Short mmCIF file of C-alpha atoms and ligand atoms in Angstrom, two decimals:
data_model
loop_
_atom_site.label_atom_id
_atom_site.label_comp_id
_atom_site.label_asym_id
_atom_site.label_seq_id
_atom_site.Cartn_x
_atom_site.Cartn_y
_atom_site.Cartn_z
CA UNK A 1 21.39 18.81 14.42
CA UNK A 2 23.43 17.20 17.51
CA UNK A 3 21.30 14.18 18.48
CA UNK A 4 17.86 12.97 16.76
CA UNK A 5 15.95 10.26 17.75
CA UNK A 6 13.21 8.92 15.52
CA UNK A 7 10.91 6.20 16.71
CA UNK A 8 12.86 4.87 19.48
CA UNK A 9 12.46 1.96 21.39
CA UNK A 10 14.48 0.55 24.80
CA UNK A 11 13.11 -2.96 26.30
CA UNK A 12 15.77 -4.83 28.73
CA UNK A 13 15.89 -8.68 28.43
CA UNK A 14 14.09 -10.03 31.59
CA UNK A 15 15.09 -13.03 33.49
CA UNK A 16 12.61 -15.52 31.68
CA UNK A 17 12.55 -16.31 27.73
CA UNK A 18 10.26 -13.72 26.60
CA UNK A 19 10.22 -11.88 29.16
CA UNK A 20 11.44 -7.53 29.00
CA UNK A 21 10.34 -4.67 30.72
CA UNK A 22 9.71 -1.59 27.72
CA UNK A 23 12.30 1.38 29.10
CA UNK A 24 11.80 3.61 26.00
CA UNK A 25 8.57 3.54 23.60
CA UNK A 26 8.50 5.74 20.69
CA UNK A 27 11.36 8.42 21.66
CA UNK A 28 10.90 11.20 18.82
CA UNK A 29 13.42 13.89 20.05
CA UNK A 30 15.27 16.66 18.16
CA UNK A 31 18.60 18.46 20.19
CA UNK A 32 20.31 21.18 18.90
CA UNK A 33 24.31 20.96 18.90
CA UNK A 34 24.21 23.85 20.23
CA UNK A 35 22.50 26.70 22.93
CA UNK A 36 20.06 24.08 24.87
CA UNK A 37 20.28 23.42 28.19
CA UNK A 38 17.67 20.77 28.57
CA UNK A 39 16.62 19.34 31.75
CA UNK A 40 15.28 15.55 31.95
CA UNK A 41 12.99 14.45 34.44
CA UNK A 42 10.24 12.15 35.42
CA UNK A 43 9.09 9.38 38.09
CA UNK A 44 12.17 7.10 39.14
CA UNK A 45 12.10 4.13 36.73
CA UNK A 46 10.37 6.43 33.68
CA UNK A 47 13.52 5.83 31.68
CA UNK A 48 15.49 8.56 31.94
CA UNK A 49 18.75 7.01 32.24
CA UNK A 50 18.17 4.97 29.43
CA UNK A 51 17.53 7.84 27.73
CA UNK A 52 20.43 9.39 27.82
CA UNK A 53 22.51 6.31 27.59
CA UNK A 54 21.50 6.58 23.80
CA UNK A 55 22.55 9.82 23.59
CA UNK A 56 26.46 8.77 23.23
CA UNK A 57 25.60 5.17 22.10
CA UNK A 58 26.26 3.41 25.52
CA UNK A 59 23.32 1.59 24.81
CA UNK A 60 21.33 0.87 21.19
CA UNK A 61 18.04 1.04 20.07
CA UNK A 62 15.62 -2.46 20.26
CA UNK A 63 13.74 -0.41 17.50
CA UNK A 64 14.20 2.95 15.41
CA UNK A 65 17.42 4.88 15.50
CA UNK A 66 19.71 7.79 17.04
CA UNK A 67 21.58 10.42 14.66
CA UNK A 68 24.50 11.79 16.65
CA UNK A 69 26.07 14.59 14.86
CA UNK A 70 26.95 12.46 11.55
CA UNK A 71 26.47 8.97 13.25
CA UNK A 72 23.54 7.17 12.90
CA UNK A 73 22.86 4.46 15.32
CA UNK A 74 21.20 1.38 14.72
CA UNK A 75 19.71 -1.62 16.70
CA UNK A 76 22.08 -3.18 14.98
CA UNK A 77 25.60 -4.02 16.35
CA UNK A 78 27.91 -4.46 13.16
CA UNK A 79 26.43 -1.94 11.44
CA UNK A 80 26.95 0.97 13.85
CA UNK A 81 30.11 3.35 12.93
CA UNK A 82 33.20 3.46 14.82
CA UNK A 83 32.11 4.96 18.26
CA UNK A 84 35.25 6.97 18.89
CA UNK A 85 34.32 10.33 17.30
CA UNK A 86 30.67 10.23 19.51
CA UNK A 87 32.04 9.68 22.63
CA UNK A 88 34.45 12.20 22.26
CA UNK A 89 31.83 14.82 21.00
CA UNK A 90 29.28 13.52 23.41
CA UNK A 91 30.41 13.61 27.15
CA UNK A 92 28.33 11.32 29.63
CA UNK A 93 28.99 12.05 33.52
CA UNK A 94 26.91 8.55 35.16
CA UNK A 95 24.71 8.45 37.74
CA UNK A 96 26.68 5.97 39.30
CA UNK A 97 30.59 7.84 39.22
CA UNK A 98 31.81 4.92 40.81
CA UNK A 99 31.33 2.92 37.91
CA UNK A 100 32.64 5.13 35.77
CA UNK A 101 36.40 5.59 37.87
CA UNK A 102 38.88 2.66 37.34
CA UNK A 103 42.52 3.83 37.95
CA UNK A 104 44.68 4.02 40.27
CA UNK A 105 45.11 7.71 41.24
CA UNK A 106 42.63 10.38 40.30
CA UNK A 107 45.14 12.36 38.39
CA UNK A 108 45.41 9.26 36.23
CA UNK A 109 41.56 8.88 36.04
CA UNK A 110 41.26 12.14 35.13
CA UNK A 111 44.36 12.30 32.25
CA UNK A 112 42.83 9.31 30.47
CA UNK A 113 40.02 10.25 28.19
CA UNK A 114 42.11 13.72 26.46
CA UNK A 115 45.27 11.02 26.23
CA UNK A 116 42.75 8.02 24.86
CA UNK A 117 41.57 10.74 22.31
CA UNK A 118 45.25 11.89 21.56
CA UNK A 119 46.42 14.40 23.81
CA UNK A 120 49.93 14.06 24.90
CA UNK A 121 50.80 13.24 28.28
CA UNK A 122 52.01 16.99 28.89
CA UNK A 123 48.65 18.31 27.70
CA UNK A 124 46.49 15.46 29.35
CA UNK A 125 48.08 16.45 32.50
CA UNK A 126 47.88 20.08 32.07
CA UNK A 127 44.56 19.47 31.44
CA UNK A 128 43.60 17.54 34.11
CA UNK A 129 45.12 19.89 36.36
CA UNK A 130 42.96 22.65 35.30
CA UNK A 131 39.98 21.36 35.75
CA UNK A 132 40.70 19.57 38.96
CA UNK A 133 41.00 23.08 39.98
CA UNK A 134 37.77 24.53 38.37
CA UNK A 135 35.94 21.27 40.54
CA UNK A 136 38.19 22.67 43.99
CA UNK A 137 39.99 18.88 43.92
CA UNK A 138 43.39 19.52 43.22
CA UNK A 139 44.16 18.19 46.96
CA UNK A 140 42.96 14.86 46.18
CA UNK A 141 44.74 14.37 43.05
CA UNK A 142 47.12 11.49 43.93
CA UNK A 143 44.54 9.89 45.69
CA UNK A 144 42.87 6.38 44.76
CA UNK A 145 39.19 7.34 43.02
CA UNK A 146 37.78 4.19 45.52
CA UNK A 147 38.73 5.84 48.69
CA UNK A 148 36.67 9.09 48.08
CA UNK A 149 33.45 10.01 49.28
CA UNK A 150 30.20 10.17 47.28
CA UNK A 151 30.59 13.59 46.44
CA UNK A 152 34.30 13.59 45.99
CA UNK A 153 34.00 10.50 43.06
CA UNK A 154 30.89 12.90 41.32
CA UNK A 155 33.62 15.88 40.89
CA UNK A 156 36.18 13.63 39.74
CA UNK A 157 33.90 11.91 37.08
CA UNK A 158 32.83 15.52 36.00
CA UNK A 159 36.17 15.89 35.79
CA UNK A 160 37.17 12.90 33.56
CA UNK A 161 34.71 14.13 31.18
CA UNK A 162 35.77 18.18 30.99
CA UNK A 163 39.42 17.28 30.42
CA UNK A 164 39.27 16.58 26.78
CA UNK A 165 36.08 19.48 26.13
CA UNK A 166 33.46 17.51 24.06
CA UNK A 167 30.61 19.44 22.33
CA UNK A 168 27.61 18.34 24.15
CA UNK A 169 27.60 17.31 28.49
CA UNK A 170 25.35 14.70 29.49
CA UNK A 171 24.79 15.14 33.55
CA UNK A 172 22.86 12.41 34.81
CA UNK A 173 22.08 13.75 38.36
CA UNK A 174 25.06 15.73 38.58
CA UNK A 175 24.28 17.10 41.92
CA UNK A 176 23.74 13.96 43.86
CA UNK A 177 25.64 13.28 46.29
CA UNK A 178 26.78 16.64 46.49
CA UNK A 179 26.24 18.71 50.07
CA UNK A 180 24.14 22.23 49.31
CA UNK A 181 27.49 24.46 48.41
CA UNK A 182 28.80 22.12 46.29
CA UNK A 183 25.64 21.31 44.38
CA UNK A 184 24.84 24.80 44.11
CA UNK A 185 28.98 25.52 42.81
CA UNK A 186 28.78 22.40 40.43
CA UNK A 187 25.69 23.81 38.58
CA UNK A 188 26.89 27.31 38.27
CA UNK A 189 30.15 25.73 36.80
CA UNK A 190 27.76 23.90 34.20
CA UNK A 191 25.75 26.84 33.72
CA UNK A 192 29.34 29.68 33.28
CA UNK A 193 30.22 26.62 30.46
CA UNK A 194 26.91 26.72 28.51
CA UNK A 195 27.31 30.38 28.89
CA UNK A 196 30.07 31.04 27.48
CA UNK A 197 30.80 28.15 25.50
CA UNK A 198 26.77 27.50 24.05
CA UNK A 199 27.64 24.35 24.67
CA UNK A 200 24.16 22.09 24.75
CA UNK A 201 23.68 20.55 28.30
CA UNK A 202 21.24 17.83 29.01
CA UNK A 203 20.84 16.61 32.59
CA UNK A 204 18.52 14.35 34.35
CA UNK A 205 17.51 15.71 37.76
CA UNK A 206 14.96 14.99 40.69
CA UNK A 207 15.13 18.98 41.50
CA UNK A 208 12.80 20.93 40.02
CA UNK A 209 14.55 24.27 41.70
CA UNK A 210 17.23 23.36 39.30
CA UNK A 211 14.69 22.71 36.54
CA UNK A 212 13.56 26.40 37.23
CA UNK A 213 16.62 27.95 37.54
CA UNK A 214 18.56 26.64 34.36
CA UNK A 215 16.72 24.48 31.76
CA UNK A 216 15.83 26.21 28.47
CA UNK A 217 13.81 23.58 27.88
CA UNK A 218 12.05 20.39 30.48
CA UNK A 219 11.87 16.88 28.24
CA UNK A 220 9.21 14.76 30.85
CA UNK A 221 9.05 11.14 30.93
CA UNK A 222 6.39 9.22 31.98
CA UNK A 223 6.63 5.08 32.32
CA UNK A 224 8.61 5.01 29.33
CA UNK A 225 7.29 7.94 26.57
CA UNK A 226 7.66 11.93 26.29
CA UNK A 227 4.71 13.38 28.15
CA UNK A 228 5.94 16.95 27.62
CA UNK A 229 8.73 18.81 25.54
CA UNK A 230 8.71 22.47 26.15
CA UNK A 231 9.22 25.63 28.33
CA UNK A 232 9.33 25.61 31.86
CA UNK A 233 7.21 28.26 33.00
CA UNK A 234 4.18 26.14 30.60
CA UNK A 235 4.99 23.03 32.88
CA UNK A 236 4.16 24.32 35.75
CA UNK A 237 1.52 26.49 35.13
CA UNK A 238 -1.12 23.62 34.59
CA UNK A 239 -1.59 20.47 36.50
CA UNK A 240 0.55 18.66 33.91
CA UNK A 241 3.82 18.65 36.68
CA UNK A 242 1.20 17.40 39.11
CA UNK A 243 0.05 14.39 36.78
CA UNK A 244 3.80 13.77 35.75
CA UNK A 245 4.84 13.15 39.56
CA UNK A 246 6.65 16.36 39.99
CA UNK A 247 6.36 18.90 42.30
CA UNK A 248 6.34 22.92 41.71
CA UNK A 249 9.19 24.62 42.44
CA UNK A 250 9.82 26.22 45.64
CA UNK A 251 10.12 29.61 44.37
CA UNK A 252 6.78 28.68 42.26
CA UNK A 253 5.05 27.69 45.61
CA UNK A 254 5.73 30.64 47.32
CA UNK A 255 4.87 33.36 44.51
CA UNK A 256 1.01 31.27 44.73
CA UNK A 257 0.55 31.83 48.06
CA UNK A 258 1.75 35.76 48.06
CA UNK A 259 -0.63 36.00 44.40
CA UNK A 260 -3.58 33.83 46.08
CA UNK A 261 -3.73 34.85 49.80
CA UNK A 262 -1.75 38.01 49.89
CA UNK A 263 -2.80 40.22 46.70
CA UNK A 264 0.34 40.26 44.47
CA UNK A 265 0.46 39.73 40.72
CA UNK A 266 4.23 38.39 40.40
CA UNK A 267 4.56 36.57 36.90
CA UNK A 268 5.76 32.72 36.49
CA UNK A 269 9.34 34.58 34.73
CA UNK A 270 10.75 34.41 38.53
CA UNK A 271 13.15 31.96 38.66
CA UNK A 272 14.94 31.77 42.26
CA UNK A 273 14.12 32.94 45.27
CA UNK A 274 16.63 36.09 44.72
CA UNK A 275 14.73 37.00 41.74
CA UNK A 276 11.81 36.99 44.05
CA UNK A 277 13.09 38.83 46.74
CA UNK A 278 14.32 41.39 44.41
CA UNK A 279 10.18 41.65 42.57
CA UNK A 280 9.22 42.64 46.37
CA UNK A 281 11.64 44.92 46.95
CA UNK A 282 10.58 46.40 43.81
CA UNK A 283 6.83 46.24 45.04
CA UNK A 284 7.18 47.62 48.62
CA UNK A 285 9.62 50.49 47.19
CA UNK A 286 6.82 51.54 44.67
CA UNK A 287 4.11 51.21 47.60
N1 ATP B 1 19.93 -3.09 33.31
C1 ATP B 1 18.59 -3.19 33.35
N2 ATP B 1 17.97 -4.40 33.19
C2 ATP B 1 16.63 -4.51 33.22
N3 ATP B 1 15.79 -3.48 33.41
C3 ATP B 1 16.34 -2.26 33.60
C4 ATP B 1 17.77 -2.04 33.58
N4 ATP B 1 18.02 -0.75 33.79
C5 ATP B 1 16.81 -0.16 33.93
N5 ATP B 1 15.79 -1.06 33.81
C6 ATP B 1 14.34 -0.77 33.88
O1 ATP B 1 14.02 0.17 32.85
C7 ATP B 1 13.13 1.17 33.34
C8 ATP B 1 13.77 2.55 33.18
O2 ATP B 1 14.92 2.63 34.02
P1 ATP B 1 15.86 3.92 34.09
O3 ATP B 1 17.04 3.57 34.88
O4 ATP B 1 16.07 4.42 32.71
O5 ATP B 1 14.90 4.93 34.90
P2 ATP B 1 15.21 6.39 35.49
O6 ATP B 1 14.11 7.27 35.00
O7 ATP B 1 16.60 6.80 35.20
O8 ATP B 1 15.00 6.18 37.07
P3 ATP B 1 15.74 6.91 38.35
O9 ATP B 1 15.08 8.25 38.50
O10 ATP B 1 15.39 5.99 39.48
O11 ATP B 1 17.20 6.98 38.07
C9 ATP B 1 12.79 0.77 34.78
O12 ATP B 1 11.60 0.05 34.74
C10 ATP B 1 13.95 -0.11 35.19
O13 ATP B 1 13.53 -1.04 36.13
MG1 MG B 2 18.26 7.16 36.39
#
């Protein structure tokens, strides 16, 4: 098992005594360490980012606890292990990035997790290097992470977190931010990784084409609990999507209306609109 949570609950500290708002309530969620690619989504404030801020010990449980890998994480402080070995088995790119850069060139951003985790500085650089050129940001290498635009900081936070190759990627809208090309780049990246790797993705998204094309598996919050855990094509074949704030997928949309008002029978296992385009082709050459 990579990550198991049993029981958990999130509440943040208000601004009264007494006061908290419940994030998480009764989280009971099994991830393999390997093979899933498991998108996250859900209503803005549902607790996603919470979520996954347990999911490399970032943040603890109020109640219950998180097993990640051989760590188990308590509610309480002291008694949690030495946090070193998660992190470095448990990537987390924020949703924030700009919260997550802090030095004073990117190159140096980017070398300091492998050299934190015992790289040398030959091999932190090397590394940093490579993938600066998997994310197409060599150029702004000796650049200061603060003077880079919103998309710019996402690639170099992905980056921070591919230079020293942990087991499992946490992407916490790893798109945003990002114009079409690059969004569409960043997730193949993601996806040629899990591929070839079987490394287990989670990421949190607001884009259910995304959802469709990728996830193996959609975990749905809804104000705080899991409302769904399974397939994708299941999602969005009742209303459930509808009653979890979601919306179909555009690819989705478009096979109902050519099934409803046009007379085709093309199946839910479509997932992009070049799989779709290649069913009609199919159709019309048969016809
Ligand atoms: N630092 C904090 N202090 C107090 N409450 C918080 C804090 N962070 C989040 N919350 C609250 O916890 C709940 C869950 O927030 P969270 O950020 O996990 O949601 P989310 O699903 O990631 O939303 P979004 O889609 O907008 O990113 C919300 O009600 C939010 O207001
Ligand atoms: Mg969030």
């Amino acid at each position: 098992m990579g990550i198991s949570f049993k029981n958990v609950d999130h509440y943040y500290p208000g601004v009264k005594r007494k006061e908290y708002t419940i994030a998480l309530e009764n989280i009971n969620l099994d991830i393999n360490e390997k093979n899933e690619f498991i998108a996250i989504v859900g209503k803005t404030g549902s607790g996603k980012s919470t979520l996954m801020q347990h999911m490399n010990a970032l943040m603890l449980p109020t109640k219950g606890t998180v097993q990640i890998f051989d760590d188990i994480i308590t509610p309480k402080k002291n008694k949690n292990p030495k946090l070193k070995s998660v992190r470095k088995r448990v990537g987390f790119v924020f949703q924030f990035p700009e919260y997550q850069l802090f030095e004073e060139t990117v190159l140096k951003d980017i070398m300091f997790a492998p050299l934190n985790f015992g790289f040398t500085k030959e091999e932190a650089e090397a590394k940093a290097k490579e993938v600066a050129k998997l994310l197409g940001i060599e150029k702004i290498l000796n650049k200061s992470p603060f003077n880079l635009s919103g998309g710019q900081m996402r690639k170099a936070a992905i980056a921070g977190i591919l230079s020293y190759d942990p087991d499992i990627l946490l992407l916490d809208e790893p798109t945003r931010g990002l114009d079409p090309k690059g969004a569409k780049d960043i997730m193949e990246l993601f996806y040629n990784i899990h591929k070839q790797t079987g490394k287990t993705i989670i990421l949190i998204t607001h884009d259910m084409d995304i959802v469709y094309q990728y996830a193996t598996r959609v975990v749905v919050l809804n104000e705080s609990y899991i409302n769904y855990d399974g397939n994708k094509e299941d999602l969005f074949k009742t209303n459930l999507y509808n009653e979890n704030h979601l919306v179909k997928p555009n690819v989705l949309q478009l096979i109902d209306y050519l099934n409803e008002k046009l007379g085709y029978s093309i199946d839910y296992n479509t997932y992009t609109l070049e799989d779709l385009i290649e069913k009609l082709k199919e159709v019309s050459n048969n016809g």
